CSV table of C-alpha atoms and ligand atoms in Angstrom, one decimal:
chain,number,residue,atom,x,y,z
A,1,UNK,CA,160.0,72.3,97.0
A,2,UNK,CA,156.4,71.2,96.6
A,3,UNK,CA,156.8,72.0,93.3
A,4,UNK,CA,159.3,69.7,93.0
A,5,UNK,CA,157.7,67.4,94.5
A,6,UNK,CA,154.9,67.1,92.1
A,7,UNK,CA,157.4,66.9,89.5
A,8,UNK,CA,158.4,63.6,90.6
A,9,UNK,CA,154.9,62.0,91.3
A,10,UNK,CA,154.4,62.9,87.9
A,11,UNK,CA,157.5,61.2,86.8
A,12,UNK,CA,157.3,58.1,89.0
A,13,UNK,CA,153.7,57.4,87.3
A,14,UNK,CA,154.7,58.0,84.0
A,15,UNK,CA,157.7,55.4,85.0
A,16,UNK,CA,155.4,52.7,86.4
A,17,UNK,CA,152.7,53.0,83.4
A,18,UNK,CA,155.5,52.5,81.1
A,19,UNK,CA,156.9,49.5,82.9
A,20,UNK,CA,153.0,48.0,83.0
A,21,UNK,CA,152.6,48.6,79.4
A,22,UNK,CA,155.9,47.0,78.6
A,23,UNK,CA,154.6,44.7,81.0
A,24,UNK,CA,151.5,43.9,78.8
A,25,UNK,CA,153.4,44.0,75.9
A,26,UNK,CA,155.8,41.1,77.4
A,27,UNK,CA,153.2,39.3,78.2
A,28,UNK,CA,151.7,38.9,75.0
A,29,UNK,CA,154.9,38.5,73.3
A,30,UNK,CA,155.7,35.1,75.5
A,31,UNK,CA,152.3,34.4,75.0
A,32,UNK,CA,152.6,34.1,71.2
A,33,UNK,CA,156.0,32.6,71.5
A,34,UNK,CA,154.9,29.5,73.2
A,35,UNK,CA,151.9,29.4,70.4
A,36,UNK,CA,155.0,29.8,67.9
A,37,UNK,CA,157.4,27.0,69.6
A,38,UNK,CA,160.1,29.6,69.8
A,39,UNK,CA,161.2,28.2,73.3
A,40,UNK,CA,164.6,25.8,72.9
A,41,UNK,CA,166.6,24.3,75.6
A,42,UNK,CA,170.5,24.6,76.2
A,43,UNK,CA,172.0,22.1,78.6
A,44,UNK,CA,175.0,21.9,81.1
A,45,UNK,CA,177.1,18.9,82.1
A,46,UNK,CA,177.0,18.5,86.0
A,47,UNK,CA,180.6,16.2,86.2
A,48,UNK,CA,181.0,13.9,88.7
A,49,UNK,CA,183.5,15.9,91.1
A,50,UNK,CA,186.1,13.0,90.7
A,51,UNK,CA,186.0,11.5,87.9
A,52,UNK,CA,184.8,14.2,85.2
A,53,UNK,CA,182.2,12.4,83.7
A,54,UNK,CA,178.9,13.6,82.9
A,55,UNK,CA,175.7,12.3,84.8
A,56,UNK,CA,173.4,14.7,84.3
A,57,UNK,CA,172.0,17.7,82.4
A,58,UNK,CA,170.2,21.0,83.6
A,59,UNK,CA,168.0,22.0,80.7
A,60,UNK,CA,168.0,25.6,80.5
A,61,UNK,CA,165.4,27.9,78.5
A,62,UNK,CA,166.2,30.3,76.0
A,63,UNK,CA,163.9,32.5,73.9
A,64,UNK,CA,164.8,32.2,69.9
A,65,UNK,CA,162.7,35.5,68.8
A,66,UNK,CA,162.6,36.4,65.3
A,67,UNK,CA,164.2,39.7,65.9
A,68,UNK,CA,166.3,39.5,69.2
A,69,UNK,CA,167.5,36.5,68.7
A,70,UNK,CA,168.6,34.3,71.4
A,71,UNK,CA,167.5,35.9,74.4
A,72,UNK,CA,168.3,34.1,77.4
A,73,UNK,CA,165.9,33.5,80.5
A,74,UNK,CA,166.8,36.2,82.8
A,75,UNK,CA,165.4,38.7,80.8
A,76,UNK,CA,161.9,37.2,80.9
A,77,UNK,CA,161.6,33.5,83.2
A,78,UNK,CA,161.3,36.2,86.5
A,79,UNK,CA,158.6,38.2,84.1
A,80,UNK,CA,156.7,34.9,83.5
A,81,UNK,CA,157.1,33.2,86.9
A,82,UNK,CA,154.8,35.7,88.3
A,83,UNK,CA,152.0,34.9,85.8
A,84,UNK,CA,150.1,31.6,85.2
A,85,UNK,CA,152.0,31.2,81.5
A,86,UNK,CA,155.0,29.6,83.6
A,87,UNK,CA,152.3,26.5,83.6
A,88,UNK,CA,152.5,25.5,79.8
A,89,UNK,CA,155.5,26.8,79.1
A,90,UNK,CA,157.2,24.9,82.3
A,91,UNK,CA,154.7,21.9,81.0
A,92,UNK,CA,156.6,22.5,77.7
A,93,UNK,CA,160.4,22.4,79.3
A,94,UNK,CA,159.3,18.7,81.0
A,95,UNK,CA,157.8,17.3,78.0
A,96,UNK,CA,161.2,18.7,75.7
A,97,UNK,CA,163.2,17.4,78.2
A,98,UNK,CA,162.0,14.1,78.9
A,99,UNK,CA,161.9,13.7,74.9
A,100,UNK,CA,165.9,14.9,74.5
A,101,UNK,CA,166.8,12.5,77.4
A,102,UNK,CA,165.2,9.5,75.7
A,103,UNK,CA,167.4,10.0,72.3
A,104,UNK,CA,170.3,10.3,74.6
A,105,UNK,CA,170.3,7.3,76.8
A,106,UNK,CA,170.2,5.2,73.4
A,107,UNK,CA,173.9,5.9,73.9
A,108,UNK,CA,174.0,6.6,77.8
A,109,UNK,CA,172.0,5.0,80.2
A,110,UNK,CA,171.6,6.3,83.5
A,111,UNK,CA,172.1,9.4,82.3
A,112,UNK,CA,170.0,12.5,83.6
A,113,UNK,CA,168.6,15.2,83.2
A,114,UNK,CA,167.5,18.2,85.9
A,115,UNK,CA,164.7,21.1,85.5
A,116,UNK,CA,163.7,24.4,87.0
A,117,UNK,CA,160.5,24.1,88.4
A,118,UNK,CA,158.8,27.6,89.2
A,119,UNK,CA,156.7,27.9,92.8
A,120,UNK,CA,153.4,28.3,90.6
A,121,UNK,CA,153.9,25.4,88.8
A,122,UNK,CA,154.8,23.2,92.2
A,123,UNK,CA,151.9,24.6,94.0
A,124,UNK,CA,149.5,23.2,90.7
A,125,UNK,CA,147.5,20.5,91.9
A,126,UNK,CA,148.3,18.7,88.7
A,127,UNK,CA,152.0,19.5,88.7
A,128,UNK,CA,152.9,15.8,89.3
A,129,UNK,CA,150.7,14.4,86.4
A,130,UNK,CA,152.0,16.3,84.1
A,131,UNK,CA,155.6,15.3,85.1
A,132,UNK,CA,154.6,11.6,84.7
A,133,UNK,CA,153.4,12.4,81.6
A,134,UNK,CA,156.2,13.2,80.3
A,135,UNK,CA,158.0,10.2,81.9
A,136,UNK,CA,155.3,8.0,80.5
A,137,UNK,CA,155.3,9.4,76.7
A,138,UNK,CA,158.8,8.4,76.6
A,139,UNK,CA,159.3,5.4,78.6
A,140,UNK,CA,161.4,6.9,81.4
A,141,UNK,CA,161.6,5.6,85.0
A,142,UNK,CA,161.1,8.0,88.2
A,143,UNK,CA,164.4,8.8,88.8
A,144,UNK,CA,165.0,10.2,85.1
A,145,UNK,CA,164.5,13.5,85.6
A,146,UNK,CA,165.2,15.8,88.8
A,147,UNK,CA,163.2,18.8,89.5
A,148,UNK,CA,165.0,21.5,90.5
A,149,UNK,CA,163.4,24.1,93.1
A,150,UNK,CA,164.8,26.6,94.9
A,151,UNK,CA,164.2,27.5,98.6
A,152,UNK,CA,161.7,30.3,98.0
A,153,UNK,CA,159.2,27.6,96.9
A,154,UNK,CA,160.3,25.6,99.6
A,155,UNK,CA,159.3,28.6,102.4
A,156,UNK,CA,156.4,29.9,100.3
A,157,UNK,CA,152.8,29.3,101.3
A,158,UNK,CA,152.5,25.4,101.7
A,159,UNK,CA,155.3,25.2,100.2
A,160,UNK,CA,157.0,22.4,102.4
A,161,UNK,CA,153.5,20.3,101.6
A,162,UNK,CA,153.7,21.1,97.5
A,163,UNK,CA,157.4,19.6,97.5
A,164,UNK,CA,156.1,16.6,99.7
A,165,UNK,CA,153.6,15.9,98.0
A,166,UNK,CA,156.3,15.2,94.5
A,167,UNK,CA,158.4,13.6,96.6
A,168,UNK,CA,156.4,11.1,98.0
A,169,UNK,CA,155.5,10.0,94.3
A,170,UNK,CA,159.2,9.2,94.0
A,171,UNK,CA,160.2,12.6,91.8
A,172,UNK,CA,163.7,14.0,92.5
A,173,UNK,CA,164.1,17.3,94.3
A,174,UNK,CA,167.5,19.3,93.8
A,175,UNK,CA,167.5,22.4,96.2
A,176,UNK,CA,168.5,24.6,93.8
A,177,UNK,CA,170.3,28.1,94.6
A,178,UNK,CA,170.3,27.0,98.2
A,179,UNK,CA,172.7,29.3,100.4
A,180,UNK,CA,171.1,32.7,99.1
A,181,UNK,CA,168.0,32.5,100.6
A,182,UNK,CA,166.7,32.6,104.3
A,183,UNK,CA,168.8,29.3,104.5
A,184,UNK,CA,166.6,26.0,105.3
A,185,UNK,CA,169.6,24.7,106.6
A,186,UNK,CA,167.9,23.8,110.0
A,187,UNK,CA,165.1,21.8,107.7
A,188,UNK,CA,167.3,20.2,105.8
A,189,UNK,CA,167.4,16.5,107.4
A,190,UNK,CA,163.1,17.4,106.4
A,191,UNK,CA,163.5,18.1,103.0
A,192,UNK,CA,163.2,15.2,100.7
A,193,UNK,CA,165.9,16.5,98.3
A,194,UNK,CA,168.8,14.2,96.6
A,195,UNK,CA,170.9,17.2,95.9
A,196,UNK,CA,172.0,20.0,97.3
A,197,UNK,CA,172.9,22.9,94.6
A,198,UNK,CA,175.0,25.2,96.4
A,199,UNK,CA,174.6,28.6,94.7
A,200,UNK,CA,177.3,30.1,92.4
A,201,UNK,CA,177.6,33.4,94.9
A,202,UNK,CA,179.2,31.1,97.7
A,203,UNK,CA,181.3,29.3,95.6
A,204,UNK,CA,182.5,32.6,93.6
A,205,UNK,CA,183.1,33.4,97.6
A,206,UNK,CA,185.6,31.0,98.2
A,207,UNK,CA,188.9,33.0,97.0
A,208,UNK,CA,188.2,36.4,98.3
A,209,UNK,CA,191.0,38.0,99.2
A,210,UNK,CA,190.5,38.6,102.9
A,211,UNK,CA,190.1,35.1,104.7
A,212,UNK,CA,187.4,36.4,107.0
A,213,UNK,CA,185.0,36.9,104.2
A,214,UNK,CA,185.4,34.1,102.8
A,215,UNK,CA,182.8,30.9,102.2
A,216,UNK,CA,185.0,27.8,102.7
A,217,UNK,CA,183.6,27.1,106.2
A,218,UNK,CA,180.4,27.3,105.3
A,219,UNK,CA,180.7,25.5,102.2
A,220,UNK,CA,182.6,22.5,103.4
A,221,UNK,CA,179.7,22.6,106.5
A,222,UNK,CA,177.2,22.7,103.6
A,223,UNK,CA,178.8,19.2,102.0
A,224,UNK,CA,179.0,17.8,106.0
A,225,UNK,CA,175.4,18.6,106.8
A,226,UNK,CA,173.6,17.2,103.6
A,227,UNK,CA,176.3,14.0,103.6
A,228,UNK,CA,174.9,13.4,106.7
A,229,UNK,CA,171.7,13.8,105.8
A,230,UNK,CA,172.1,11.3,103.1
A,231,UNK,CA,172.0,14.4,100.0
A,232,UNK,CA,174.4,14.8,97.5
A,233,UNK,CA,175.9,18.0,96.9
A,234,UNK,CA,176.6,19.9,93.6
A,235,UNK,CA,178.4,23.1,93.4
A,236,UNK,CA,177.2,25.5,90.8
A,237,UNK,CA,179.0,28.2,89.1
A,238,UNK,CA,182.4,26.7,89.5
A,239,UNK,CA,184.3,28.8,87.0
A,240,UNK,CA,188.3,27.9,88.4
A,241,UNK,CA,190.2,24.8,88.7
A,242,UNK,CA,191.2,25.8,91.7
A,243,UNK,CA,187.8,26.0,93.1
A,244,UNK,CA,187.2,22.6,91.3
A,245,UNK,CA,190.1,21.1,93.5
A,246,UNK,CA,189.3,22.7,96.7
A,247,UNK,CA,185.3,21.1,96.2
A,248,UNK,CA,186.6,17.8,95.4
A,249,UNK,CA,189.0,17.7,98.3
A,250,UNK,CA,186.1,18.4,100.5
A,251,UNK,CA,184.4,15.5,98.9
A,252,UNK,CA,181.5,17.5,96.7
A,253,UNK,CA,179.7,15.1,94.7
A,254,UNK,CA,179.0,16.9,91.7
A,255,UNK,CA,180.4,20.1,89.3
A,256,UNK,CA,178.9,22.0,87.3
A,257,UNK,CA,180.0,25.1,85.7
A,258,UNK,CA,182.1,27.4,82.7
A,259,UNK,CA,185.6,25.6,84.3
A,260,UNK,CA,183.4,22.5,82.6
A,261,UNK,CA,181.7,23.7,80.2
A,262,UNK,CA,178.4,26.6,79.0
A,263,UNK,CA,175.4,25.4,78.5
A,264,UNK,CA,174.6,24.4,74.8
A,265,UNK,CA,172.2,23.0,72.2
A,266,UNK,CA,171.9,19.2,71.9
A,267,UNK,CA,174.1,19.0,69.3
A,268,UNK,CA,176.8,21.1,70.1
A,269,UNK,CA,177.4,19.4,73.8
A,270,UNK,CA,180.9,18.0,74.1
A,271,UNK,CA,180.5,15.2,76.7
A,272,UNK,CA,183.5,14.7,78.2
A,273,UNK,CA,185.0,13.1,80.6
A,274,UNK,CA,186.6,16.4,81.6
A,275,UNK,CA,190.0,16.4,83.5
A,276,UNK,CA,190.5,18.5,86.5
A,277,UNK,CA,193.3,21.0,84.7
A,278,UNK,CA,196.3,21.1,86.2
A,279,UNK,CA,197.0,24.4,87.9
B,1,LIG,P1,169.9,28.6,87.6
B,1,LIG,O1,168.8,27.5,87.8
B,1,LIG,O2,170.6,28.9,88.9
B,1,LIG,O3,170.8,28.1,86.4
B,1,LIG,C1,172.2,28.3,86.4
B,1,LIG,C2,172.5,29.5,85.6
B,1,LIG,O4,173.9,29.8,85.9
B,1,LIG,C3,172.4,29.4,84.1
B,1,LIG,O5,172.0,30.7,83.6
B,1,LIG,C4,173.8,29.1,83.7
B,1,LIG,O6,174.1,29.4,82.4
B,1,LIG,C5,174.6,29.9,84.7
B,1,LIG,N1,176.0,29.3,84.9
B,1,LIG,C6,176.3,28.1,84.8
B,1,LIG,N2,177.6,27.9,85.1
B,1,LIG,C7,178.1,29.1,85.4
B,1,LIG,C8,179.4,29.6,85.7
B,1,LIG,O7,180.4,28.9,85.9
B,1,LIG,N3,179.6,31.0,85.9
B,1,LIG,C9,178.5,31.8,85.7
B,1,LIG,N4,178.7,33.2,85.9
B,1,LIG,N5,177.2,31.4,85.4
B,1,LIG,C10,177.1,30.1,85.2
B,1,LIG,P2,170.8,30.8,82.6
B,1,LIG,O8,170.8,29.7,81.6
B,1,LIG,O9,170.9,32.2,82.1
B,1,LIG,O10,169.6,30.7,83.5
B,1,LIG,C11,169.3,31.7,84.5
B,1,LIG,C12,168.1,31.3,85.4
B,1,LIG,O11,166.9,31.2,84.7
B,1,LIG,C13,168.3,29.9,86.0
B,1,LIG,O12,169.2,29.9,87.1
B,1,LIG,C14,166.9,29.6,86.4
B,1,LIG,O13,166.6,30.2,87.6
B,1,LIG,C15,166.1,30.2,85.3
B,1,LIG,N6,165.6,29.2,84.3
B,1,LIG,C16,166.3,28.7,83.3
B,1,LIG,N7,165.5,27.8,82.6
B,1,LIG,C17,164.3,27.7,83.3
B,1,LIG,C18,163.1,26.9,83.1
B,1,LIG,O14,163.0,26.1,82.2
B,1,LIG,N8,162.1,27.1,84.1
B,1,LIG,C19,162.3,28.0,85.1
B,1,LIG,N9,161.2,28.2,85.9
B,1,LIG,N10,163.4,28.8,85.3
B,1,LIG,C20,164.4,28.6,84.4
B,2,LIG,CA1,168.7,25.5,88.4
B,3,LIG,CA1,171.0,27.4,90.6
B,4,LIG,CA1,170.4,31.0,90.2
């Protein structure tokens, strides 16, 4: 048994040196890609819940790697998040952005676009410079572009203070992902968020097959509690008509998902209005 023992030490090292190295390797990859501007942002319509059209724009990373292709961010956003490279290249994803949003409104004013913002970059204490930067460079007022954070930054270490501290410049907050963490629900009315993102999970929820376990109470409570805390509330990952319907009868704000449309590159977005498809 001890023998066995040892054999699996030895195995679980191996393992983990393997995973650093590849690790390493990763690392320096992503560093070189952001030298090589391989980074390109997709976007996805979020539809108002009523009437179908588009008002804003979630500007999602992908990779373009010489070899892989297009690889998208799960596969190495968690990877960078943990490292201090999430600072230019999420620097990078404002400026593109706020650049991509300026061509647009030509055509659409009012029209907006939201970004993932990673805890390390909120906690920088230059975060909100560099977002006014962008605004600057292209002429874009406060409200232009929303910064989308999810409730782990929120919890983290000062975390409350970092989101404060963008909010009281006038910056947007989306609560992004919100209903998979240790809900904030009780912090809400605190939060200076103008949306509410309720995660894909919960809204995937809504037609399981046994009543108990599904999430309709809690996600029509979720639309109650940030209407009356003055947030507007956008349901992600809403893949079925049906669940498009329900949302809108239970007076969601905002859609976004594959029953409107995948995210794409700038010029490959087909903007709508979408109709609600007729079951
Ligand atoms: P997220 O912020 O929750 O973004 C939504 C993800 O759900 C996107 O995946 C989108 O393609 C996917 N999605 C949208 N509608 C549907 C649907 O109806 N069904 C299903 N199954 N999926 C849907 P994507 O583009 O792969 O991004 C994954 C995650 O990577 C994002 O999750 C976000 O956490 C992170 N990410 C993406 N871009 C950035 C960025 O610029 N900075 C940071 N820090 N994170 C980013
Ligand atoms: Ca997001
Ligand atoms: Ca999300
Ligand atoms: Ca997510």
């Amino acid at each position: 048994e001890a023998k066995q023992d040892r054999h699996a030490v030895r195995r679980f090292h191996a393992d983990l040196s393997a995973a650093a190295l590849e690790r390493m390797e990763l690392e320096q990859a992503l560093r070189a890609a952001l030298d090589r501007a391989e980074f390109c942002l997709h976007y996805q319509p979020i539809v108002d819940a009523a009437t179908g059209e588009v008002r804003a724009l979630e500007a999602l990373v992908r990779w373009r790697h010489p070899q892989l292709g297009l690889v998208p961010p799960g596969r190495f956003i968690p990877l960078i998040e943990g490292t201090d490279l999430i600072v230019p290249l999420g620097a990078w994803v404002l400026r593109e952005a706020a650049r991509q949003l300026r061509v647009w409104r030509r055509e659409r004013p009012g029209l907006r676009v939201s970004v993932n913002v990673a805890p390390r970059q909120l906690a920088q204490p230059g975060f909100a410079e560099v977002v006014q930067a962008a605004l600057d460079e292209f002429s874009l007022d406060a409200e232009a572009l929303i910064l989308e954070v999810t409730e782990g930054a929120v919890l983290g270490q000062d975390g409350e203070a970092h989101v404060s501290r963008v909010a009281a410049l006038g910056l947007p907050l989306a609560l992004d992902d919100f209903g998979t963490g240790y809900s904030s629900i009780s912090r809400l009315h605190r939060l200076p968020a103008c949306w509410l993102k309720i995660d894909r999970s919960l809204i995937q929820d809504q037609d399981a097959a046994a009543p108990a376990r599904s999430s309709r109470p809690i996600v029509r409570a979720l639309i109650t509690f940030a209407h009356e805390a003055g947030v507007q509330v956008v349901a992600e990952g809403v893949e079925r008509p049906e669940q498009w319907r329900d949302l809108r009868g239970w007076g969601c704000d905002l859609i976004q998902g594959f029953v409107v449309a995948r995210p794409a590159a700038p010029d490959d977005l087909v903007w709508g209005p979408w109709r609600l498809p007729s079951a």
